Amino acid sequence: MTNMIESSVALLCRGPSLRHIKDLPEVEEYVIVNGFSDELQLDFIKETLQDKPITHVLSLGALKMSYNGVSVFQAMLNKNNYKDFNIRKIILPYIKECLPGDAGRPILYNIKNKDDEKIPVHCLSDSHKPHMTTKYKRYSYTYPTCGMDALGYCTLEMNKKNIFIIGMDMWEKPGYISEISVPDKAVSRGGEQGEYELLKELLPKFLNHFSDKKFSFYTVANFQPNLSNVSVTKVEVD
């Protein structure tokens, strides 16, 4: 049995490198990003996540964007993902002053977990503000992607020392791990352009700021920040 790494979390974004989830070491907790219902149907992901503590970072765009007439959030409800997996909390990827007007929708605050208890819902704390961009018109403060929101949460609020990131592929290989997942625009920041460039600009600065933490990326992207606290494993997918 693999030894669990102390003070550890694995952040699961939805890019094709997620197919290498079995390459990750044993960690204490997991964080999933946005509509994850398709991914949770895959046996190799089920096997990894079953009974493990999970935090769900959920953009409000996931409540609107749909395929086959069902939002990617509703798909998770329909497939009983919140009851079948140990999802302990939901994080809205916005600081309080930037919460969209529909953040108070009752459906968000009445989701039951596997113990039939309501799952707590929180937004990001103000501790993220110094690390966010102010270049978007829609939000005074934000990270360029929901994946980076989740990374910020793992770093600043979970305060883990060992953070493993997979599925954050910087749009260098098109598509999500699931062929039927919705397009990238489902989680775009108000339709603004330049997310790719801004992510590549902000991410190394963020990682460098937290030099006391170890970040381990598994990605298809050509991402090499050349920082002593960051390792990058480049993976191949079909």
Coordinates of C-alpha atoms in Angstrom, one line a residue:
M1 CA 0.0 0.0 0.0
T2 CA 1.3 3.4 -1.0
N3 CA 2.2 5.7 1.9
M4 CA 0.0 8.8 2.1
I5 CA 1.8 12.1 1.7
E6 CA 1.5 14.4 4.7
S7 CA -0.3 17.7 4.3
S8 CA -1.3 16.9 0.7
V9 CA -4.1 17.6 -1.8
A10 CA -4.6 16.7 -5.4
L11 CA -6.3 19.3 -7.6
L12 CA -8.2 17.7 -10.5
C13 CA -8.9 19.9 -13.5
R14 CA -10.6 18.5 -16.5
G15 CA -7.9 18.5 -19.3
P16 CA -6.9 15.3 -21.0
S17 CA -3.9 14.8 -18.7
L18 CA -6.4 13.8 -16.1
R19 CA -6.2 10.3 -17.7
H20 CA -2.9 10.0 -15.8
I21 CA -4.6 10.3 -12.4
K22 CA -3.2 6.9 -11.4
D23 CA 0.3 8.5 -11.6
L24 CA -0.5 10.7 -8.5
P25 CA 0.7 9.5 -5.1
E26 CA -1.8 8.9 -2.3
V27 CA -3.0 12.2 -0.9
E28 CA -5.2 13.3 2.0
E29 CA -7.8 15.2 0.0
Y30 CA -9.0 16.0 -3.5
V31 CA -10.4 19.1 -5.2
I32 CA -12.5 18.8 -8.3
V33 CA -13.3 21.7 -10.7
N34 CA -16.7 22.6 -12.2
G35 CA -19.0 20.1 -13.9
F36 CA -17.5 16.7 -13.1
S37 CA -20.3 14.3 -13.8
D38 CA -18.8 12.7 -16.9
E39 CA -15.4 12.3 -15.3
L40 CA -17.0 10.6 -12.2
Q41 CA -18.4 7.9 -14.5
L42 CA -14.9 6.7 -15.5
D43 CA -13.8 3.7 -13.5
F44 CA -10.2 4.8 -13.0
I45 CA -11.4 8.1 -11.5
K46 CA -14.1 6.4 -9.4
E47 CA -11.5 4.0 -8.0
T48 CA -9.2 7.0 -7.0
L49 CA -11.9 9.2 -5.5
Q50 CA -14.2 6.6 -3.8
D51 CA -14.7 7.6 -0.1
K52 CA -11.9 10.2 -0.3
P53 CA -12.6 13.7 1.1
I54 CA -13.5 16.0 -1.9
T55 CA -14.0 19.7 -2.2
H56 CA -15.9 20.9 -5.3
V57 CA -14.9 24.3 -6.7
L58 CA -18.0 25.3 -8.7
S59 CA -18.3 28.2 -11.1
L60 CA -21.8 29.6 -11.4
G61 CA -21.4 29.2 -15.1
A62 CA -21.8 25.5 -14.6
L63 CA -25.4 26.1 -13.5
K64 CA -26.1 27.7 -16.9
M65 CA -24.0 25.9 -19.5
S66 CA -25.6 22.8 -20.7
Y67 CA -25.5 19.9 -23.2
N68 CA -28.7 17.9 -24.1
G69 CA -30.7 20.6 -22.2
V70 CA -29.2 19.9 -18.8
S71 CA -26.7 22.1 -17.0
V72 CA -23.4 20.4 -16.1
F73 CA -24.3 21.1 -12.4
Q74 CA -27.7 19.6 -12.8
A75 CA -26.1 16.5 -14.4
M76 CA -24.1 16.0 -11.2
L77 CA -27.3 16.1 -9.2
N78 CA -29.1 13.8 -11.6
K79 CA -26.3 11.2 -11.3
N80 CA -26.2 11.4 -7.5
N81 CA -22.6 12.5 -7.5
Y82 CA -22.9 14.4 -4.3
K83 CA -24.3 11.3 -2.5
D84 CA -22.2 8.7 -4.2
F85 CA -18.9 10.5 -3.5
N86 CA -17.6 12.1 -0.3
I87 CA -18.0 15.7 -1.3
R88 CA -17.7 17.7 1.9
K89 CA -18.0 21.3 0.7
I90 CA -18.7 23.5 -2.3
I91 CA -16.5 26.6 -3.0
L92 CA -17.8 29.3 -5.3
P93 CA -14.7 30.8 -7.0
Y94 CA -15.3 34.4 -6.2
I95 CA -14.4 36.7 -3.3
K96 CA -17.5 38.0 -1.5
E97 CA -17.5 41.5 -3.1
C98 CA -17.4 39.9 -6.5
L99 CA -20.1 37.3 -6.1
P100 CA -22.5 37.3 -9.1
G101 CA -26.1 38.1 -8.4
D102 CA -27.3 34.5 -8.9
A103 CA -24.9 33.2 -6.1
G104 CA -27.9 33.0 -3.8
R105 CA -29.9 30.5 -5.8
P106 CA -31.5 28.1 -3.3
I107 CA -30.5 25.0 -5.3
L108 CA -26.9 25.6 -4.3
Y109 CA -27.6 25.5 -0.6
N110 CA -29.8 22.5 -0.4
I111 CA -27.5 19.8 -1.8
K112 CA -27.3 16.7 0.4
N113 CA -24.2 14.6 0.9
K114 CA -24.0 10.8 1.4
D115 CA -25.0 11.3 5.0
D116 CA -28.1 13.2 3.9
E117 CA -26.7 16.4 5.4
K118 CA -26.6 19.8 3.6
I119 CA -23.2 20.4 2.0
P120 CA -21.8 23.8 3.1
V121 CA -21.2 26.4 0.4
H122 CA -18.5 29.2 0.7
C123 CA -16.9 31.8 -1.4
L124 CA -13.2 32.5 -1.5
S125 CA -11.7 34.6 1.3
D126 CA -10.2 38.0 0.8
S127 CA -6.7 36.4 1.3
H128 CA -6.8 35.8 -2.5
K129 CA -7.0 39.5 -3.4
P130 CA -3.3 40.2 -3.5
H131 CA -2.8 37.3 -6.0
M132 CA -5.7 38.1 -8.3
T133 CA -5.9 40.1 -11.5
T134 CA -7.8 43.4 -11.8
K135 CA -7.8 43.3 -15.6
Y136 CA -11.3 41.9 -16.1
K137 CA -14.2 44.3 -16.5
R138 CA -16.8 42.0 -15.0
Y139 CA -14.9 41.3 -11.7
S140 CA -12.8 43.7 -9.7
Y141 CA -10.7 40.8 -8.5
T142 CA -10.4 37.3 -10.0
Y143 CA -8.1 34.6 -11.1
P144 CA -8.1 34.0 -14.9
T145 CA -9.6 30.5 -14.7
C146 CA -11.6 28.3 -12.3
G147 CA -8.6 25.9 -12.2
M148 CA -6.5 28.7 -10.7
D149 CA -9.2 29.6 -8.3
A150 CA -9.1 26.0 -7.1
L151 CA -5.3 26.2 -6.9
G152 CA -5.6 29.4 -4.8
Y153 CA -8.0 27.6 -2.5
C154 CA -5.7 24.6 -2.0
T155 CA -2.8 26.9 -1.2
L156 CA -4.3 29.7 0.8
E157 CA -7.3 28.1 2.6
M158 CA -6.6 24.4 2.8
N159 CA -3.0 25.5 3.5
K160 CA -1.5 22.2 2.2
K161 CA 2.3 21.9 1.9
N162 CA 2.2 19.4 -1.0
I163 CA -0.1 20.2 -3.9
F164 CA -0.5 18.0 -6.9
I165 CA -2.2 19.4 -10.0
I166 CA -3.4 17.4 -12.9
G167 CA -5.7 18.3 -15.9
M168 CA -4.5 21.9 -16.0
D169 CA -3.3 21.8 -19.6
M170 CA -3.3 25.5 -20.5
W171 CA -5.4 24.8 -23.6
E172 CA -2.4 23.4 -25.4
K173 CA -4.3 20.2 -26.3
P174 CA -8.0 20.8 -27.2
G175 CA -10.8 19.1 -25.4
Y176 CA -11.6 17.8 -22.0
I177 CA -11.0 14.3 -20.8
S178 CA -14.6 13.4 -21.7
E179 CA -15.8 13.8 -25.3
I180 CA -19.3 14.9 -24.2
S181 CA -18.2 17.6 -21.8
V182 CA -19.2 21.2 -22.6
P183 CA -16.9 23.7 -24.3
D184 CA -14.3 25.7 -22.5
K185 CA -16.4 28.8 -22.7
A186 CA -18.6 27.4 -20.0
V187 CA -16.2 28.7 -17.4
S188 CA -14.8 31.8 -19.2
R189 CA -14.6 35.0 -17.2
G190 CA -17.4 36.9 -18.8
G191 CA -16.3 36.2 -22.3
E192 CA -13.1 38.2 -21.9
Q193 CA -10.1 37.4 -24.1
G194 CA -6.5 36.5 -23.2
E195 CA -7.2 34.0 -20.4
Y196 CA -4.4 31.8 -21.7
E197 CA -1.8 34.6 -21.7
L198 CA -3.0 35.8 -18.3
L199 CA -2.8 32.4 -16.8
K200 CA 0.7 31.9 -18.0
E201 CA 1.6 35.3 -16.6
L202 CA 0.0 35.0 -13.2
L203 CA 0.6 31.3 -12.4
P204 CA 4.4 31.4 -12.1
K205 CA 4.2 34.5 -9.9
F206 CA 1.7 32.8 -7.7
L207 CA 3.8 29.6 -7.4
N208 CA 7.0 31.6 -6.7
H209 CA 5.2 33.6 -3.9
F210 CA 4.5 30.4 -2.0
S211 CA 8.1 29.0 -2.0
D212 CA 7.4 27.1 1.3
K213 CA 5.0 24.8 -0.6
K214 CA 5.7 22.1 -3.1
F215 CA 3.7 22.2 -6.4
S216 CA 3.7 19.1 -8.6
F217 CA 2.1 19.4 -12.1
Y218 CA 1.1 16.6 -14.4
T219 CA 0.2 18.1 -17.7
V220 CA 0.4 17.9 -21.5
A221 CA 1.4 21.6 -21.6
N222 CA 4.8 23.0 -22.3
F223 CA 4.9 24.6 -18.9
Q224 CA 8.3 25.1 -17.2
P225 CA 8.3 27.9 -14.6
N226 CA 11.9 26.9 -13.5
L227 CA 11.1 27.3 -9.8
S228 CA 12.7 25.2 -7.1
N229 CA 9.4 24.5 -5.4
V230 CA 7.7 23.4 -8.7
S231 CA 8.1 20.1 -10.5
V232 CA 6.4 19.4 -13.9
T233 CA 5.8 15.9 -15.3
K234 CA 4.9 16.1 -18.9
V235 CA 2.5 13.4 -19.9
E236 CA 1.3 12.0 -23.2
V237 CA -2.3 11.4 -24.2
D238 CA -3.8 10.1 -27.5

